[in-house]
């Protein structure tokens, strides 16, 4: 019995010495100290010994158990220290840290920024209005009576209280004129809403940019000059502009603007609506304000509005308007700068 204990002790400590990694060490622990390990089995066999023999073997066995336990513990600490050291040895403090990917503006935001910058150079300032509008600001004051086709409920989203999602940014014209006397020279980029079926060229929410210039003796020549300048700044000096007679309830005369440039495939493209502010609009403002600050006999103005999504699609060769709102990074990254 004594020899057996000694040989087990020796075998255990020798293999602990030889162990090079933690899993091997754990296997050794199980082999000797586990429930059915060799040392545990020996203590069970103590039952077979005589009463006199038991204490001696008991203490020998305990000694062997604690020796092996200590050896395993020590070796575990040693192996862990080595592993730690090699982890630090691999750590290179001079390596660059994890890179933060830089955000970029959405292509529509970039285009809006460019457009705003050009108009600012012409003395336009930014104006804003709510997306949820009253019928007065979106239609009535813009000379669009209740029986006008644009008032059809099919055309926009109505709230239970009678307000609606603005169908165009032209409502901002009214908001501004209500609150400030001429001269006025503003642009108003923002969202507009229509009850359109969503497809490759339509979204229920899109982006427009409105412009309004009201002062004494603003003429059609000012309108033409300003918009031609804008489109040439944006698309290049060789860009051609065409003003085609059209109808809008709130401008008279009214035009649609087509432009043509090699950059956009050299064919005429309809881009904007514009015209001279209709006297009926000025009258509605005067009535609302309760003064004659916008007396159509004394002042005049031009207004325009165009769709920025449309412009972005043409400029960037984007085939489907939905790509602008899908937030697919594979698409958007192409325009990151
Ligand atoms: N609001 C018009 C539209 O959405 C565009 C427009 C604005 C026309 C200003 C004339 C003057 O179609």
mmCIF file of C-alpha atoms and ligand atoms in Angstrom:
data_model
loop_
_atom_site.group_PDB
_atom_site.id
_atom_site.type_symbol
_atom_site.label_atom_id
_atom_site.label_comp_id
_atom_site.label_asym_id
_atom_site.label_seq_id
_atom_site.Cartn_x
_atom_site.Cartn_y
_atom_site.Cartn_z
ATOM 1 C CA UNK A 1 0.000 0.000 0.000
ATOM 2 C CA UNK A 2 2.722 2.377 0.937
ATOM 3 C CA UNK A 3 4.586 1.697 -2.321
ATOM 4 C CA UNK A 4 1.438 2.140 -4.290
ATOM 5 C CA UNK A 5 0.827 5.558 -2.750
ATOM 6 C CA UNK A 6 4.391 6.585 -3.415
ATOM 7 C CA UNK A 7 4.352 5.447 -7.029
ATOM 8 C CA UNK A 8 1.063 7.201 -7.728
ATOM 9 C CA UNK A 9 2.442 10.355 -6.121
ATOM 10 C CA UNK A 10 5.565 10.188 -8.218
ATOM 11 C CA UNK A 11 3.723 9.474 -11.450
ATOM 12 C CA UNK A 12 1.353 12.364 -10.762
ATOM 13 C CA UNK A 13 4.058 14.930 -9.992
ATOM 14 C CA UNK A 14 6.169 13.797 -12.952
ATOM 15 C CA UNK A 15 3.290 14.273 -15.357
ATOM 16 C CA UNK A 16 2.441 17.645 -13.779
ATOM 17 C CA UNK A 17 6.041 18.709 -14.388
ATOM 18 C CA UNK A 18 5.851 17.568 -17.972
ATOM 19 C CA UNK A 19 2.480 19.240 -18.722
ATOM 20 C CA UNK A 20 2.778 22.165 -21.142
ATOM 21 C CA UNK A 21 -0.736 23.455 -21.300
ATOM 22 C CA UNK A 22 -3.812 23.912 -19.169
ATOM 23 C CA UNK A 23 -6.011 21.211 -20.761
ATOM 24 C CA UNK A 24 -3.314 18.567 -20.131
ATOM 25 C CA UNK A 25 -3.053 19.753 -16.548
ATOM 26 C CA UNK A 26 -6.786 19.452 -16.126
ATOM 27 C CA UNK A 27 -6.728 15.916 -17.504
ATOM 28 C CA UNK A 28 -4.068 15.050 -14.904
ATOM 29 C CA UNK A 29 -6.233 16.534 -12.142
ATOM 30 C CA UNK A 30 -9.158 14.360 -13.228
ATOM 31 C CA UNK A 31 -6.969 11.290 -13.526
ATOM 32 C CA UNK A 32 -5.637 11.498 -9.959
ATOM 33 C CA UNK A 33 -7.985 13.691 -7.939
ATOM 34 C CA UNK A 34 -11.306 13.253 -9.772
ATOM 35 C CA UNK A 35 -14.177 11.294 -8.257
ATOM 36 C CA UNK A 36 -12.893 8.048 -9.801
ATOM 37 C CA UNK A 37 -9.290 9.255 -9.889
ATOM 38 C CA UNK A 38 -6.474 7.056 -8.648
ATOM 39 C CA UNK A 39 -6.011 8.810 -5.293
ATOM 40 C CA UNK A 40 -9.753 8.879 -4.653
ATOM 41 C CA UNK A 41 -10.023 5.161 -5.371
ATOM 42 C CA UNK A 42 -7.179 4.488 -2.955
ATOM 43 C CA UNK A 43 -8.964 6.314 -0.154
ATOM 44 C CA UNK A 44 -12.016 4.167 -0.817
ATOM 45 C CA UNK A 45 -9.909 1.040 -0.491
ATOM 46 C CA UNK A 46 -8.857 2.145 3.025
ATOM 47 C CA UNK A 47 -12.047 0.439 4.179
ATOM 48 C CA UNK A 48 -10.271 -2.893 3.656
ATOM 49 C CA UNK A 49 -7.427 -2.016 6.027
ATOM 50 C CA UNK A 50 -7.276 -2.912 9.683
ATOM 51 C CA UNK A 51 -8.103 -0.303 12.292
ATOM 52 C CA UNK A 52 -4.422 -0.030 13.249
ATOM 53 C CA UNK A 53 -3.204 0.496 9.719
ATOM 54 C CA UNK A 54 -5.780 3.101 8.746
ATOM 55 C CA UNK A 55 -4.358 6.248 10.409
ATOM 56 C CA UNK A 56 -0.908 5.805 8.918
ATOM 57 C CA UNK A 57 -2.161 5.212 5.380
ATOM 58 C CA UNK A 58 -4.759 7.876 5.833
ATOM 59 C CA UNK A 59 -2.138 10.482 6.561
ATOM 60 C CA UNK A 60 0.136 9.237 3.763
ATOM 61 C CA UNK A 61 -2.749 9.484 1.355
ATOM 62 C CA UNK A 62 -3.698 12.969 2.552
ATOM 63 C CA UNK A 63 -0.123 14.048 2.152
ATOM 64 C CA UNK A 64 -0.051 12.648 -1.382
ATOM 65 C CA UNK A 65 -3.344 14.394 -2.211
ATOM 66 C CA UNK A 66 -2.226 17.777 -1.035
ATOM 67 C CA UNK A 67 1.154 17.385 -2.733
ATOM 68 C CA UNK A 68 -0.451 16.637 -6.079
ATOM 69 C CA UNK A 69 -3.056 19.381 -5.565
ATOM 70 C CA UNK A 70 -0.341 21.921 -4.803
ATOM 71 C CA UNK A 71 1.751 20.816 -7.760
ATOM 72 C CA UNK A 72 -1.185 21.220 -10.114
ATOM 73 C CA UNK A 73 -2.040 24.632 -8.671
ATOM 74 C CA UNK A 74 1.492 25.878 -8.983
ATOM 75 C CA UNK A 75 1.833 24.625 -12.503
ATOM 76 C CA UNK A 76 -1.498 26.228 -13.449
ATOM 77 C CA UNK A 77 -0.279 29.600 -12.238
ATOM 78 C CA UNK A 78 2.999 29.169 -14.067
ATOM 79 C CA UNK A 79 1.287 28.260 -17.346
ATOM 80 C CA UNK A 80 -1.132 31.178 -17.005
ATOM 81 C CA UNK A 81 1.739 33.576 -16.427
ATOM 82 C CA UNK A 82 3.457 32.334 -19.578
ATOM 83 C CA UNK A 83 0.268 32.716 -21.601
ATOM 84 C CA UNK A 84 -0.216 36.270 -20.322
ATOM 85 C CA UNK A 85 3.348 37.179 -21.134
ATOM 86 C CA UNK A 86 3.015 35.971 -24.692
ATOM 87 C CA UNK A 87 -0.232 37.906 -25.085
ATOM 88 C CA UNK A 88 1.598 41.086 -24.104
ATOM 89 C CA UNK A 89 4.523 40.155 -26.322
ATOM 90 C CA UNK A 90 2.128 40.102 -29.293
ATOM 91 C CA UNK A 91 0.583 43.441 -28.350
ATOM 92 C CA UNK A 92 1.964 46.227 -30.512
ATOM 93 C CA UNK A 93 1.287 49.578 -28.908
ATOM 94 C CA UNK A 94 2.362 51.370 -32.084
ATOM 95 C CA UNK A 95 -0.446 49.853 -34.203
ATOM 96 C CA UNK A 96 -3.142 52.361 -35.250
ATOM 97 C CA UNK A 97 -6.392 52.058 -33.290
ATOM 98 C CA UNK A 98 -9.661 50.854 -34.807
ATOM 99 C CA UNK A 99 -10.713 53.294 -37.517
ATOM 100 C CA UNK A 100 -13.996 55.147 -37.120
ATOM 101 C CA UNK A 101 -15.817 55.249 -40.420
ATOM 102 C CA UNK A 102 -16.630 58.803 -41.376
ATOM 103 C CA UNK A 103 -20.202 59.761 -42.147
ATOM 104 C CA UNK A 104 -21.143 61.591 -45.328
ATOM 105 C CA UNK A 105 -24.082 63.665 -46.482
ATOM 106 C CA UNK A 106 -26.912 62.029 -48.382
ATOM 107 C CA UNK A 107 -26.715 62.863 -52.127
ATOM 108 C CA UNK A 108 -29.929 64.860 -51.804
ATOM 109 C CA UNK A 109 -28.486 66.872 -48.931
ATOM 110 C CA UNK A 110 -25.349 67.543 -50.952
ATOM 111 C CA UNK A 111 -27.397 68.811 -53.889
ATOM 112 C CA UNK A 112 -29.561 70.933 -51.592
ATOM 113 C CA UNK A 113 -26.422 72.452 -50.121
ATOM 114 C CA UNK A 114 -25.136 73.364 -53.574
ATOM 115 C CA UNK A 115 -28.475 74.863 -54.626
ATOM 116 C CA UNK A 116 -28.782 76.874 -51.416
ATOM 117 C CA UNK A 117 -25.219 78.187 -51.813
ATOM 118 C CA UNK A 118 -25.945 79.464 -55.335
ATOM 119 C CA UNK A 119 -29.133 81.269 -54.281
ATOM 120 C CA UNK A 120 -27.415 82.733 -51.255
ATOM 121 C CA UNK A 121 -24.916 84.395 -53.590
ATOM 122 C CA UNK A 122 -27.917 86.079 -55.251
ATOM 123 C CA UNK A 123 -29.093 87.385 -51.879
ATOM 124 C CA UNK A 124 -31.741 84.779 -51.096
ATOM 125 C CA UNK A 125 -32.095 83.683 -47.496
ATOM 126 C CA UNK A 126 -33.571 80.487 -46.093
ATOM 127 C CA UNK A 127 -37.194 80.257 -44.991
ATOM 128 C CA UNK A 128 -39.160 77.409 -43.518
ATOM 129 C CA UNK A 129 -42.723 76.319 -42.882
ATOM 130 C CA UNK A 130 -44.517 73.329 -41.370
ATOM 131 C CA UNK A 131 -45.026 70.071 -43.293
ATOM 132 C CA UNK A 132 -48.520 69.806 -41.785
ATOM 133 C CA UNK A 133 -50.317 72.763 -43.313
ATOM 134 C CA UNK A 134 -53.676 74.445 -43.287
ATOM 135 C CA UNK A 135 -55.791 74.525 -46.424
ATOM 136 C CA UNK A 136 -55.391 78.296 -46.314
ATOM 137 C CA UNK A 137 -51.592 78.229 -46.677
ATOM 138 C CA UNK A 138 -51.442 75.314 -49.086
ATOM 139 C CA UNK A 139 -54.365 76.224 -51.348
ATOM 140 C CA UNK A 140 -56.742 79.106 -50.601
ATOM 141 C CA UNK A 141 -54.165 81.876 -50.288
ATOM 142 C CA UNK A 142 -52.446 80.475 -53.380
ATOM 143 C CA UNK A 143 -55.538 81.225 -55.444
ATOM 144 C CA UNK A 144 -56.525 77.580 -55.520
ATOM 145 C CA UNK A 145 -60.235 77.518 -54.646
ATOM 146 C CA UNK A 146 -62.027 74.532 -53.154
ATOM 147 C CA UNK A 147 -63.238 73.301 -56.546
ATOM 148 C CA UNK A 148 -59.747 73.253 -58.037
ATOM 149 C CA UNK A 149 -58.535 69.759 -59.023
ATOM 150 C CA UNK A 150 -55.520 70.133 -56.691
ATOM 151 C CA UNK A 151 -57.954 70.286 -53.789
ATOM 152 C CA UNK A 152 -59.213 66.827 -54.539
ATOM 153 C CA UNK A 153 -58.748 64.672 -51.472
ATOM 154 C CA UNK A 154 -56.959 62.138 -53.630
ATOM 155 C CA UNK A 155 -54.020 64.473 -53.967
ATOM 156 C CA UNK A 156 -52.706 64.556 -50.448
ATOM 157 C CA UNK A 157 -53.097 63.225 -46.943
ATOM 158 C CA UNK A 158 -55.682 64.972 -44.765
ATOM 159 C CA UNK A 159 -55.691 64.972 -40.987
ATOM 160 C CA UNK A 160 -58.997 64.592 -39.102
ATOM 161 C CA UNK A 161 -58.827 68.277 -38.079
ATOM 162 C CA UNK A 162 -58.777 69.389 -41.725
ATOM 163 C CA UNK A 163 -55.082 70.145 -41.941
ATOM 164 C CA UNK A 164 -53.047 68.324 -44.563
ATOM 165 C CA UNK A 165 -49.539 67.324 -45.566
ATOM 166 C CA UNK A 166 -48.431 70.122 -47.869
ATOM 167 C CA UNK A 167 -48.484 69.165 -51.534
ATOM 168 C CA UNK A 168 -45.821 71.731 -52.370
ATOM 169 C CA UNK A 169 -43.436 74.109 -50.641
ATOM 170 C CA UNK A 170 -45.393 77.055 -52.112
ATOM 171 C CA UNK A 171 -47.172 77.259 -48.737
ATOM 172 C CA UNK A 172 -43.952 78.789 -47.384
ATOM 173 C CA UNK A 173 -44.494 81.786 -49.718
ATOM 174 C CA UNK A 174 -47.692 82.520 -47.799
ATOM 175 C CA UNK A 175 -46.084 81.916 -44.384
ATOM 176 C CA UNK A 176 -43.319 84.398 -45.159
ATOM 177 C CA UNK A 177 -45.498 87.130 -46.674
ATOM 178 C CA UNK A 178 -47.943 86.919 -43.755
ATOM 179 C CA UNK A 179 -45.143 87.724 -41.373
ATOM 180 C CA UNK A 180 -42.835 90.138 -43.122
ATOM 181 C CA UNK A 181 -43.304 93.063 -45.498
ATOM 182 C CA UNK A 182 -41.473 93.371 -48.839
ATOM 183 C CA UNK A 183 -38.743 93.240 -49.955
ATOM 184 C CA UNK A 184 -38.631 89.447 -49.647
ATOM 185 C CA UNK A 185 -36.059 87.185 -51.213
ATOM 186 C CA UNK A 186 -36.246 83.638 -49.863
ATOM 187 C CA UNK A 187 -35.709 80.030 -50.780
ATOM 188 C CA UNK A 188 -37.415 77.213 -48.924
ATOM 189 C CA UNK A 189 -36.197 73.667 -49.407
ATOM 190 C CA UNK A 190 -38.299 70.967 -47.787
ATOM 191 C CA UNK A 191 -40.565 67.955 -48.012
ATOM 192 C CA UNK A 192 -43.761 67.824 -50.039
ATOM 193 C CA UNK A 193 -46.372 65.068 -50.065
ATOM 194 C CA UNK A 194 -48.778 63.631 -52.594
ATOM 195 C CA UNK A 195 -50.950 60.568 -52.666
ATOM 196 C CA UNK A 196 -48.881 59.038 -55.446
ATOM 197 C CA UNK A 197 -48.422 55.338 -56.050
ATOM 198 C CA UNK A 198 -44.781 54.693 -55.196
ATOM 199 C CA UNK A 199 -42.798 53.579 -58.236
ATOM 200 C CA UNK A 200 -39.457 54.226 -59.947
ATOM 201 C CA UNK A 201 -40.305 57.895 -60.539
ATOM 202 C CA UNK A 202 -42.754 58.687 -57.703
ATOM 203 C CA UNK A 203 -42.609 58.833 -53.938
ATOM 204 C CA UNK A 204 -45.401 59.861 -51.581
ATOM 205 C CA UNK A 205 -42.870 62.196 -49.969
ATOM 206 C CA UNK A 206 -40.389 64.088 -52.071
ATOM 207 C CA UNK A 207 -38.226 67.184 -51.788
ATOM 208 C CA UNK A 208 -38.853 70.576 -53.319
ATOM 209 C CA UNK A 209 -37.150 73.905 -53.309
ATOM 210 C CA UNK A 210 -39.305 77.005 -53.405
ATOM 211 C CA UNK A 211 -38.173 80.512 -54.230
ATOM 212 C CA UNK A 212 -39.880 83.878 -53.841
ATOM 213 C CA UNK A 213 -38.743 87.388 -54.654
ATOM 214 C CA UNK A 214 -41.113 90.256 -53.905
ATOM 215 C CA UNK A 215 -40.191 93.938 -54.175
ATOM 216 C CA UNK A 216 -41.022 97.023 -56.170
ATOM 217 C CA UNK A 217 -40.874 96.383 -59.911
ATOM 218 C CA UNK A 218 -39.634 92.808 -59.982
ATOM 219 C CA UNK A 219 -39.949 91.712 -63.593
ATOM 220 C CA UNK A 220 -40.059 88.593 -65.700
ATOM 221 C CA UNK A 221 -36.516 89.480 -66.774
ATOM 222 C CA UNK A 222 -35.418 89.127 -63.132
ATOM 223 C CA UNK A 223 -37.070 85.713 -62.986
ATOM 224 C CA UNK A 224 -35.391 84.542 -66.181
ATOM 225 C CA UNK A 225 -32.021 85.945 -65.253
ATOM 226 C CA UNK A 226 -32.019 84.473 -61.753
ATOM 227 C CA UNK A 227 -33.072 80.988 -62.810
ATOM 228 C CA UNK A 228 -30.768 80.860 -65.821
ATOM 229 C CA UNK A 229 -27.900 81.884 -63.578
ATOM 230 C CA UNK A 230 -28.864 79.184 -61.093
ATOM 231 C CA UNK A 231 -29.026 76.371 -63.637
ATOM 232 C CA UNK A 232 -25.795 77.450 -65.312
ATOM 233 C CA UNK A 233 -24.006 77.536 -61.972
ATOM 234 C CA UNK A 234 -25.324 74.078 -61.172
ATOM 235 C CA UNK A 235 -24.969 72.330 -64.531
ATOM 236 C CA UNK A 236 -22.303 74.352 -66.337
ATOM 237 C CA UNK A 237 -22.068 77.556 -68.359
ATOM 238 C CA UNK A 238 -23.194 75.963 -71.621
ATOM 239 C CA UNK A 239 -26.569 74.908 -70.136
ATOM 240 C CA UNK A 240 -29.596 76.052 -72.162
ATOM 241 C CA UNK A 241 -32.867 77.042 -70.456
ATOM 242 C CA UNK A 242 -36.300 77.114 -72.056
ATOM 243 C CA UNK A 243 -39.334 78.808 -70.503
ATOM 244 C CA UNK A 244 -42.498 77.075 -71.688
ATOM 245 C CA UNK A 245 -45.890 78.738 -71.004
ATOM 246 C CA UNK A 246 -47.846 76.776 -68.432
ATOM 247 C CA UNK A 247 -50.552 77.273 -65.814
ATOM 248 C CA UNK A 248 -50.325 77.575 -62.046
ATOM 249 C CA UNK A 249 -53.176 79.144 -60.077
ATOM 250 C CA UNK A 250 -50.779 81.319 -58.055
ATOM 251 C CA UNK A 251 -48.614 82.760 -60.838
ATOM 252 C CA UNK A 252 -49.482 84.778 -63.920
ATOM 253 C CA UNK A 253 -47.908 84.383 -66.384
ATOM 254 C CA UNK A 254 -46.647 80.887 -65.524
ATOM 255 C CA UNK A 255 -43.920 78.796 -67.074
ATOM 256 C CA UNK A 256 -42.279 75.451 -66.881
ATOM 257 C CA UNK A 257 -38.528 75.492 -67.222
ATOM 258 C CA UNK A 258 -36.732 72.906 -69.308
ATOM 259 C CA UNK A 259 -32.998 72.698 -69.442
ATOM 260 C CA UNK A 260 -30.645 71.022 -71.835
ATOM 261 C CA UNK A 261 -26.976 70.214 -71.315
ATOM 262 C CA UNK A 262 -24.513 67.596 -72.518
ATOM 263 C CA UNK A 263 -24.081 66.623 -68.864
ATOM 264 C CA UNK A 264 -27.692 65.400 -68.821
ATOM 265 C CA UNK A 265 -27.725 63.623 -72.177
ATOM 266 C CA UNK A 266 -28.403 66.697 -74.323
ATOM 267 C CA UNK A 267 -32.213 66.362 -74.370
ATOM 268 C CA UNK A 268 -34.718 68.848 -72.918
ATOM 269 C CA UNK A 269 -35.688 68.025 -69.398
ATOM 270 C CA UNK A 270 -38.554 69.566 -67.455
ATOM 271 C CA UNK A 271 -37.238 70.762 -64.109
ATOM 272 C CA UNK A 272 -39.206 73.551 -62.525
ATOM 273 C CA UNK A 273 -42.392 75.582 -62.376
ATOM 274 C CA UNK A 274 -42.313 79.345 -62.062
ATOM 275 C CA UNK A 275 -44.055 82.596 -62.804
ATOM 276 C CA UNK A 276 -44.924 86.100 -61.664
ATOM 277 C CA UNK A 277 -46.870 86.086 -58.405
ATOM 278 C CA UNK A 278 -50.580 86.362 -59.225
ATOM 279 C CA UNK A 279 -52.200 89.598 -57.915
ATOM 280 C CA UNK A 280 -54.877 87.382 -56.322
ATOM 281 C CA UNK A 281 -52.195 85.942 -54.021
ATOM 282 C CA UNK A 282 -51.088 89.436 -52.953
ATOM 283 C CA UNK A 283 -54.727 90.349 -52.296
ATOM 284 C CA UNK A 284 -55.194 87.273 -50.097
ATOM 285 C CA UNK A 285 -52.084 88.271 -48.130
ATOM 286 C CA UNK A 286 -53.274 91.861 -47.730
ATOM 287 C CA UNK A 287 -56.578 90.604 -46.428
ATOM 288 C CA UNK A 288 -54.898 88.258 -43.953
ATOM 289 C CA UNK A 289 -52.448 90.914 -42.749
ATOM 290 C CA UNK A 290 -55.050 93.649 -42.656
ATOM 291 C CA UNK A 291 -52.732 96.099 -44.433
ATOM 292 C CA UNK A 292 -51.727 97.040 -47.985
ATOM 293 C CA UNK A 293 -48.027 96.061 -47.674
ATOM 294 C CA UNK A 294 -48.473 93.703 -50.630
ATOM 295 C CA UNK A 295 -50.613 96.002 -52.764
ATOM 296 C CA UNK A 296 -50.313 94.436 -56.252
ATOM 297 C CA UNK A 297 -50.429 97.951 -57.740
ATOM 298 C CA UNK A 298 -47.176 98.816 -55.984
ATOM 299 C CA UNK A 299 -45.178 95.620 -55.732
ATOM 300 C CA UNK A 300 -44.559 92.566 -57.861
ATOM 301 C CA UNK A 301 -42.706 89.309 -57.499
ATOM 302 C CA UNK A 302 -41.671 86.026 -58.976
ATOM 303 C CA UNK A 303 -41.878 82.516 -57.549
ATOM 304 C CA UNK A 304 -40.464 79.181 -58.591
ATOM 305 C CA UNK A 305 -40.389 75.627 -57.359
ATOM 306 C CA UNK A 306 -38.550 72.519 -58.417
ATOM 307 C CA UNK A 307 -38.126 68.939 -57.316
ATOM 308 C CA UNK A 308 -34.728 68.167 -55.862
ATOM 309 C CA UNK A 309 -35.133 64.380 -56.125
ATOM 310 C CA UNK A 310 -35.670 64.693 -59.862
ATOM 311 C CA UNK A 311 -32.629 66.923 -60.169
ATOM 312 C CA UNK A 312 -30.469 64.536 -58.122
ATOM 313 C CA UNK A 313 -31.561 61.571 -60.223
ATOM 314 C CA UNK A 314 -30.606 63.341 -63.431
ATOM 315 C CA UNK A 315 -27.334 64.723 -62.137
ATOM 316 C CA UNK A 316 -26.163 61.463 -60.579
ATOM 317 C CA UNK A 317 -27.695 59.044 -63.103
ATOM 318 C CA UNK A 318 -29.873 57.403 -60.446
ATOM 319 C CA UNK A 319 -32.363 55.129 -62.248
ATOM 320 C CA UNK A 320 -34.936 54.717 -59.453
ATOM 321 C CA UNK A 321 -36.164 57.450 -57.073
ATOM 322 C CA UNK A 322 -36.726 54.857 -54.327
ATOM 323 C CA UNK A 323 -32.964 54.410 -54.025
ATOM 324 C CA UNK A 324 -32.862 57.857 -52.423
ATOM 325 C CA UNK A 325 -34.889 56.690 -49.433
ATOM 326 C CA UNK A 326 -33.894 53.044 -49.058
ATOM 327 C CA UNK A 327 -30.795 53.862 -46.987
ATOM 328 C CA UNK A 328 -28.813 51.113 -48.701
ATOM 329 C CA UNK A 329 -25.200 51.914 -47.845
ATOM 330 C CA UNK A 330 -23.879 50.164 -50.958
ATOM 331 C CA UNK A 331 -25.764 52.793 -52.953
ATOM 332 C CA UNK A 332 -25.120 55.767 -50.702
ATOM 333 C CA UNK A 333 -21.367 55.152 -50.332
ATOM 334 C CA UNK A 334 -20.904 55.929 -54.012
ATOM 335 C CA UNK A 335 -21.757 59.553 -53.276
ATOM 336 C CA UNK A 336 -19.812 59.905 -50.040
ATOM 337 C CA UNK A 337 -17.072 62.492 -50.291
HETATM 338 N N1 LIG B 1 -45.734 74.540 -56.491
HETATM 339 C C1 LIG B 1 -45.616 74.164 -57.877
HETATM 340 C C2 LIG B 1 -45.564 72.636 -57.957
HETATM 341 O O1 LIG B 1 -45.401 71.975 -56.969
HETATM 342 C C3 LIG B 1 -44.335 74.726 -58.489
HETATM 343 C C4 LIG B 1 -44.348 76.237 -58.550
HETATM 344 C C5 LIG B 1 -43.817 76.979 -57.530
HETATM 345 C C6 LIG B 1 -44.869 76.895 -59.658
HETATM 346 C C7 LIG B 1 -43.799 78.369 -57.591
HETATM 347 C C8 LIG B 1 -44.854 78.269 -59.720
HETATM 348 C C9 LIG B 1 -44.317 78.991 -58.705
HETATM 349 O O2 LIG B 1 -45.722 72.079 -59.024
#
